[in-house]
Amino acid sequence: TYTPPLAPCISLGLRSLPRSVPLGTSALSVARNQLCNVDHLLQAFSGLQELSLSHNLLARFPRGLPPSLESLLLQENRITYITSGVLRQLRNLTRLHLEDNRIRAIQPGALLGLRKLQLLTLKGNKLTSLPRSLPPSLTHLDLSENCISSLDLPSLAALVNLQVLQINSNCLRSVPENTFDSLPRLRSVGLTNNLWVCECDILYLYRWLLSGRLKMATDLVCKEPVHLAHRLLLNLSVVSICPRVLKPNEKTRLPMVASVEAVGTSDRGSYENRDDLQWKMSKEAIVTNEQKLQGSRVLPYSFETLTYEECLNFNSSPSARLILSLILTALPRNVCHRDVDEIFQYGRCVVAQLLALAQSYFFSSCFSL
């Protein structure tokens, strides 16, 4: 195989580019020197594909780089700002390393012209928000070790080819609803070491973690509220995260309340098969906003404290006839019995194990406890 000519000029204390580098060079490394400015000095290298300017003293993104570049390494410099137009000519770039600079902002659209860019690393900078108008071609994006406090959904939604997203060690407090739903190829997300507030707004992320749909670290630690600080998110129950359990004489916050019953019909007292359970949902609201919820209606956690073994014993007892009633506050546009049916298809231990799963899976999107 053909190996591109390499010109290594590493750790030579250079303050300017050496004139001896052949113009036909396709891979050039001048890393670990003292370069402050290389604007337009590389424009004549029309066949240059790989360039490393890492570990230098560059205070801004180099101007006049050759359009032939496919890989550009600029990590550990002093770049503070990326302006629109400075990368416009780099239409063949597939890899851009900008980690460990001092970048505070990237002008909207500055990277949009990089239509072949697949990997972008911005780790260890000073960004406070997700860069806007990122190229849809991106497959790997690393934004770790910044102080990004929120995720811009339109910017993320445009990244239809994104496979790996790293946002470790930032200032995120929660993840907006539907953040990952619009990224069809996403397979790995890094979210550790953020400022997670383990309250109702984090239920979307909580549900994603439980679903296992993504390769994602599950050791997310709560920063707030105080009584949950330093606790692992996945060690918490939905009720401790979002204690919206309806109490007697409390008005509902949503327009409708429905009752769902799981009725075991097996004469054998065992619920191994899906057909042994019937699911019923009231067709009409049993409580409206103008009515008060009676204490007898508050039944969702009657058996939640049973252990898994106790649950199995209960379900296999000769006289078992399982009736599980849930009080669910449902949005009018949702007919939530379908979700209930999907949740309880997993087996016989409905009382303890699957009730907890149901809370995490659909209460935050279909219901509000």
Coordinates of C-alpha atoms in Angstrom, one line a residue:
T1 CA 0.0 0.0 0.0
Y2 CA 1.1 3.6 -0.6
T3 CA 2.3 5.5 2.4
P4 CA 2.0 9.3 2.1
P5 CA 5.3 11.2 2.5
L6 CA 5.6 12.2 6.1
A7 CA 7.5 15.3 7.3
P8 CA 8.0 15.1 11.1
C9 CA 9.2 18.3 12.7
I10 CA 8.2 17.5 16.3
S11 CA 9.7 19.1 19.4
L12 CA 12.3 21.1 17.7
G13 CA 11.6 24.4 19.4
L14 CA 10.4 25.9 16.0
R15 CA 9.0 29.4 15.9
S16 CA 8.3 29.2 12.2
L17 CA 7.8 26.5 9.6
P18 CA 11.0 25.1 8.1
R19 CA 11.5 26.0 4.5
S20 CA 13.0 22.5 3.8
V21 CA 9.6 20.8 3.8
P22 CA 8.8 19.5 0.3
L23 CA 5.7 20.9 -1.3
G24 CA 4.6 17.4 -2.2
T25 CA 4.3 16.4 1.4
S26 CA 0.9 14.8 2.2
A27 CA 1.4 14.4 6.0
L28 CA 3.1 17.0 8.1
S29 CA 3.6 17.2 11.9
V30 CA 5.0 20.3 13.6
A31 CA 3.6 19.4 17.0
R32 CA 5.2 20.4 20.3
N33 CA 6.9 23.5 19.0
Q34 CA 6.5 27.3 19.7
L35 CA 4.5 28.3 16.6
C36 CA 2.4 31.4 17.1
N37 CA 1.1 32.0 13.6
V38 CA 1.1 29.9 10.4
D39 CA -1.5 31.9 8.4
H40 CA -1.2 31.2 4.7
L41 CA 2.1 29.5 5.1
L42 CA 0.8 26.1 4.1
Q43 CA -1.5 27.1 1.2
A44 CA 1.0 26.0 -1.4
F45 CA 1.0 22.4 -0.1
S46 CA -1.8 21.4 -2.5
G47 CA -1.5 17.7 -1.7
L48 CA -1.4 18.0 2.1
Q49 CA -3.9 15.6 3.7
E50 CA -2.8 15.3 7.3
L51 CA -1.6 18.2 9.4
S52 CA -0.7 18.3 13.1
L53 CA -0.2 21.7 14.7
S54 CA -0.9 20.4 18.2
H55 CA 0.9 21.6 21.4
N56 CA 1.9 25.0 20.0
L57 CA 1.1 28.6 20.8
L58 CA -1.6 29.4 18.2
A59 CA -4.0 32.0 19.4
R60 CA -6.5 31.7 16.6
F61 CA -7.5 29.1 14.0
P62 CA -5.0 29.2 11.1
R63 CA -6.0 31.0 7.9
G64 CA -5.2 29.8 4.4
L65 CA -4.9 26.1 5.0
P66 CA -5.0 23.9 1.8
P67 CA -8.4 22.5 0.8
S68 CA -6.9 19.1 0.4
L69 CA -6.7 18.6 4.2
E70 CA -8.6 15.5 5.6
S71 CA -7.2 15.5 9.1
L72 CA -6.3 18.5 11.2
L73 CA -4.9 18.3 14.8
L74 CA -4.9 21.6 16.7
Q75 CA -5.2 20.4 20.3
E76 CA -3.4 22.1 23.1
N77 CA -3.1 25.6 21.6
R78 CA -4.5 28.9 22.8
I79 CA -7.4 29.3 20.3
T80 CA -10.3 31.2 21.9
Y81 CA -12.9 31.7 19.2
I82 CA -13.9 30.1 15.9
T83 CA -15.3 32.6 13.4
S84 CA -17.5 31.8 10.4
G85 CA -15.6 31.6 7.1
V86 CA -12.2 30.5 8.6
L87 CA -12.9 26.9 7.7
R88 CA -14.9 27.4 4.6
Q89 CA -12.3 26.1 2.2
L90 CA -11.7 22.8 4.2
R91 CA -14.4 21.0 2.4
N92 CA -12.5 17.6 2.5
L93 CA -11.9 17.6 6.2
T94 CA -13.1 14.5 8.0
R95 CA -11.3 14.8 11.4
L96 CA -10.9 18.0 13.4
H97 CA -9.2 18.0 16.9
L98 CA -9.6 21.1 18.9
E99 CA -9.4 19.7 22.4
D100 CA -7.6 21.5 25.3
N101 CA -7.7 25.0 23.8
R102 CA -9.5 28.0 25.3
I103 CA -12.5 28.2 23.0
R104 CA -15.3 30.1 24.5
A105 CA -17.6 30.4 21.4
I106 CA -18.0 29.0 17.9
Q107 CA -19.9 31.4 15.6
P108 CA -23.1 29.9 14.4
G109 CA -22.5 28.2 11.0
A110 CA -18.7 28.3 11.3
L111 CA -18.5 24.5 10.9
L112 CA -21.5 24.0 8.7
G113 CA -19.5 24.0 5.5
L114 CA -17.4 21.0 6.6
R115 CA -19.7 18.6 4.7
K116 CA -17.4 15.6 5.1
L117 CA -16.5 16.1 8.8
Q118 CA -17.1 12.9 10.8
L119 CA -15.1 13.5 14.0
L120 CA -15.0 16.7 16.0
T121 CA -13.4 16.9 19.4
L122 CA -13.9 20.0 21.5
K123 CA -13.0 18.5 24.9
G124 CA -11.4 20.7 27.5
N125 CA -12.5 24.1 26.3
K126 CA -14.7 26.8 27.8
L127 CA -17.9 26.4 25.9
T128 CA -21.1 27.1 27.8
S129 CA -23.6 26.0 25.1
L130 CA -23.8 23.4 22.3
P131 CA -22.3 24.8 19.1
R132 CA -25.1 25.6 16.6
S133 CA -25.3 24.5 13.0
L134 CA -22.9 21.6 13.3
P135 CA -22.4 19.6 10.0
P136 CA -24.9 16.7 9.7
S137 CA -22.1 14.4 8.5
L138 CA -20.7 14.1 12.1
T139 CA -20.5 10.6 13.5
H140 CA -18.4 11.4 16.6
L141 CA -18.7 14.5 18.8
D142 CA -16.8 15.1 22.0
L143 CA -17.8 18.0 24.1
S144 CA -16.4 16.7 27.4
E145 CA -14.9 19.0 30.1
N146 CA -16.6 22.2 29.1
C147 CA -19.4 23.9 31.0
I148 CA -22.3 23.3 28.8
S149 CA -25.5 23.8 30.8
S150 CA -28.1 22.9 28.3
L151 CA -28.5 21.0 25.0
D152 CA -29.9 22.8 22.0
L153 CA -32.5 20.3 20.6
P154 CA -32.6 21.7 17.0
S155 CA -28.8 21.6 16.8
L156 CA -28.7 18.0 18.0
A157 CA -31.6 16.9 15.8
A158 CA -29.7 17.9 12.7
L159 CA -27.0 15.4 13.5
V160 CA -28.8 12.4 11.9
N161 CA -25.5 10.4 11.4
L162 CA -24.2 10.9 15.0
Q163 CA -23.2 7.6 16.6
V164 CA -21.1 8.7 19.6
L165 CA -21.8 11.7 21.8
Q166 CA -19.5 12.6 24.7
I167 CA -20.7 15.3 27.2
N168 CA -18.9 14.1 30.3
S169 CA -17.8 16.7 32.9
N170 CA -20.1 19.6 32.0
C171 CA -22.7 21.6 33.8
L172 CA -25.8 19.7 32.6
R173 CA -28.6 19.6 35.2
S174 CA -31.1 17.6 33.1
V175 CA -31.7 16.4 29.6
P176 CA -34.7 17.8 27.7
E177 CA -37.5 15.5 26.7
N178 CA -36.9 13.7 23.3
T179 CA -33.2 14.7 23.2
F180 CA -32.0 11.3 21.9
D181 CA -35.2 10.3 20.0
S182 CA -34.3 12.2 16.8
L183 CA -30.8 10.7 16.5
P184 CA -31.5 7.4 14.7
R185 CA -27.9 6.1 14.6
L186 CA -26.8 7.1 18.1
R187 CA -25.3 4.2 20.0
S188 CA -23.1 5.6 22.7
V189 CA -23.5 8.6 25.0
G190 CA -21.2 9.9 27.8
L191 CA -22.9 11.9 30.5
T192 CA -20.9 11.3 33.7
N193 CA -19.7 14.1 36.1
N194 CA -22.4 16.6 35.4
L195 CA -24.5 18.6 37.9
W196 CA -27.6 16.4 37.8
V197 CA -30.7 17.6 39.6
C198 CA -32.6 14.5 40.4
E199 CA -36.1 15.9 40.2
C200 CA -39.0 15.5 37.7
D201 CA -37.1 17.0 34.7
I202 CA -34.6 14.1 34.8
L203 CA -37.2 11.3 34.3
Y204 CA -36.6 11.3 30.6
L205 CA -32.9 10.5 31.1
Y206 CA -33.8 8.0 33.9
R207 CA -36.0 6.1 31.5
W208 CA -33.4 6.0 28.8
L209 CA -30.8 4.6 31.2
L210 CA -33.2 1.9 32.2
S211 CA -34.2 1.0 28.7
G212 CA -30.6 0.0 27.7
R213 CA -31.2 1.3 24.2
L214 CA -27.8 3.1 24.2
K215 CA -24.4 2.3 25.4
M216 CA -24.3 4.7 28.3
A217 CA -22.6 4.9 31.6
T218 CA -25.1 4.3 34.3
D219 CA -23.2 5.7 37.2
L220 CA -24.7 9.2 37.0
V221 CA -24.6 10.9 40.4
C222 CA -27.1 13.4 41.7
K223 CA -25.8 16.8 42.7
E224 CA -29.2 18.1 43.9
P225 CA -31.6 18.2 45.7
V226 CA -29.6 18.0 49.0
H227 CA -31.3 14.9 50.3
L228 CA -30.4 13.0 47.2
A229 CA -26.9 14.4 46.7
H230 CA -24.1 11.8 46.0
R231 CA -26.8 9.1 45.3
L232 CA -26.7 7.2 42.0
L233 CA -29.6 8.1 39.8
L234 CA -30.5 4.5 39.0
N235 CA -30.6 3.6 42.7
L236 CA -33.5 5.9 43.1
S237 CA -37.2 5.2 42.7
V238 CA -39.4 7.3 40.5
V239 CA -41.3 8.5 43.6
S240 CA -38.1 9.7 45.3
I241 CA -37.2 11.6 42.1
C242 CA -40.6 13.0 41.4
P243 CA -42.9 12.7 44.3
R244 CA -46.2 13.6 42.6
V245 CA -48.3 10.8 44.1
L246 CA -51.8 12.0 44.3
K247 CA -53.0 12.4 47.9
P248 CA -56.5 12.2 49.3
N249 CA -58.5 15.4 48.6
E250 CA -55.8 16.7 46.3
K251 CA -57.0 18.0 42.9
T252 CA -55.4 16.5 39.8
R253 CA -53.0 18.6 37.8
L254 CA -54.0 17.2 34.5
P255 CA -57.4 17.1 32.8
M256 CA -58.2 13.4 33.3
V257 CA -57.7 10.5 35.7
A258 CA -58.2 7.0 34.6
S259 CA -58.2 3.6 36.4
V260 CA -56.3 0.7 35.0
E261 CA -56.7 -2.8 36.4
A262 CA -54.5 -5.9 35.9
V263 CA -56.7 -9.0 36.6
G264 CA -55.1 -12.4 36.8
T265 CA -57.5 -15.1 35.4
S266 CA -55.4 -18.2 35.6
D267 CA -56.9 -21.0 37.7
R268 CA -53.5 -22.4 38.3
G269 CA -52.5 -19.2 40.1
S270 CA -49.5 -18.8 37.9
Y271 CA -49.0 -16.0 35.4
E272 CA -46.3 -17.5 33.2
N273 CA -48.2 -16.7 30.0
R274 CA -49.3 -13.4 28.6
D275 CA -52.8 -14.7 28.2
D276 CA -53.2 -15.2 31.9
L277 CA -53.6 -11.4 32.4
Q278 CA -56.3 -9.1 31.3
W279 CA -55.9 -5.4 31.2
K280 CA -58.8 -3.0 31.6
M281 CA -59.0 0.7 31.5
S282 CA -62.0 2.9 32.4
K283 CA -63.5 4.5 29.3
E284 CA -64.4 7.6 31.2
A285 CA -62.6 9.8 33.7
I286 CA -63.2 8.7 37.2
V287 CA -62.0 12.1 38.5
T288 CA -61.9 15.5 36.9
N289 CA -60.1 18.7 37.8
E290 CA -63.2 19.9 39.6
Q291 CA -63.6 16.8 41.7
K292 CA -61.5 15.6 44.7
L293 CA -59.7 12.4 44.8
Q294 CA -60.9 10.1 47.5
G295 CA -58.5 8.2 49.7
S296 CA -59.8 4.8 48.5
R297 CA -58.5 5.6 45.1
V298 CA -54.9 5.9 46.1
L299 CA -53.7 2.3 45.5
P300 CA -50.7 2.4 43.2
Y301 CA -48.1 1.3 45.8
S302 CA -50.0 -1.3 47.7
F303 CA -47.5 -4.1 46.9
E304 CA -44.4 -2.1 45.9
T305 CA -42.5 -3.1 49.0
L306 CA -42.6 -6.8 48.4
T307 CA -39.3 -8.5 47.5
Y308 CA -38.9 -10.4 44.3
E309 CA -39.2 -13.7 46.1
E310 CA -42.3 -12.6 48.0
C311 CA -43.8 -11.4 44.7
L312 CA -43.3 -14.8 43.1
N313 CA -44.7 -16.6 46.1
F314 CA -47.8 -14.4 46.0
N315 CA -48.4 -15.0 42.3
S316 CA -48.0 -18.7 42.6
S317 CA -50.2 -19.1 45.7
P318 CA -53.3 -21.4 45.1
S319 CA -55.8 -18.7 45.7
A320 CA -54.0 -16.0 43.9
R321 CA -56.2 -13.6 42.0
L322 CA -54.1 -10.5 41.3
I323 CA -55.9 -7.2 41.0
L324 CA -53.5 -4.3 40.7
S325 CA -55.2 -0.9 40.5
L326 CA -53.2 2.2 39.4
I327 CA -54.4 5.7 39.5
L328 CA -53.0 7.4 36.4
T329 CA -53.3 11.1 35.4
A330 CA -53.4 10.9 31.7
L331 CA -53.2 13.5 29.0
P332 CA -56.4 13.5 27.0
R333 CA -54.5 12.8 23.7
N334 CA -53.0 9.6 25.1
V335 CA -54.8 6.3 25.4
C336 CA -52.3 4.8 27.8
H337 CA -53.6 1.3 28.1
R338 CA -51.4 0.4 25.1
D339 CA -48.4 1.4 27.1
V340 CA -49.6 -0.6 30.1
D341 CA -50.1 -3.6 27.9
E342 CA -46.5 -3.3 26.6
I343 CA -45.0 -2.9 30.1
F344 CA -46.6 -5.9 31.7
Q345 CA -45.7 -8.4 29.0
Y346 CA -42.5 -9.6 30.7
G347 CA -43.7 -12.3 33.1
R348 CA -45.3 -13.2 36.3
C349 CA -43.8 -10.8 38.9
V350 CA -46.1 -8.0 38.2
V351 CA -46.4 -6.6 41.7
A352 CA -42.9 -5.6 42.7
Q353 CA -40.6 -5.7 39.7
L354 CA -42.8 -4.6 36.9
L355 CA -44.6 -1.9 38.8
A356 CA -41.2 -0.2 39.3
L357 CA -40.5 -0.6 35.6
A358 CA -43.8 0.9 34.6
Q359 CA -43.1 4.0 36.7
S360 CA -39.8 4.6 35.0
Y361 CA -41.0 3.7 31.5
F362 CA -44.1 5.7 30.9
F363 CA -45.2 7.8 33.8
S364 CA -43.1 10.7 32.7
S365 CA -44.4 10.7 29.2
C366 CA -48.0 9.5 29.5
F367 CA -48.7 10.0 33.2
S368 CA -47.8 12.3 36.0
L369 CA -47.6 10.8 39.5

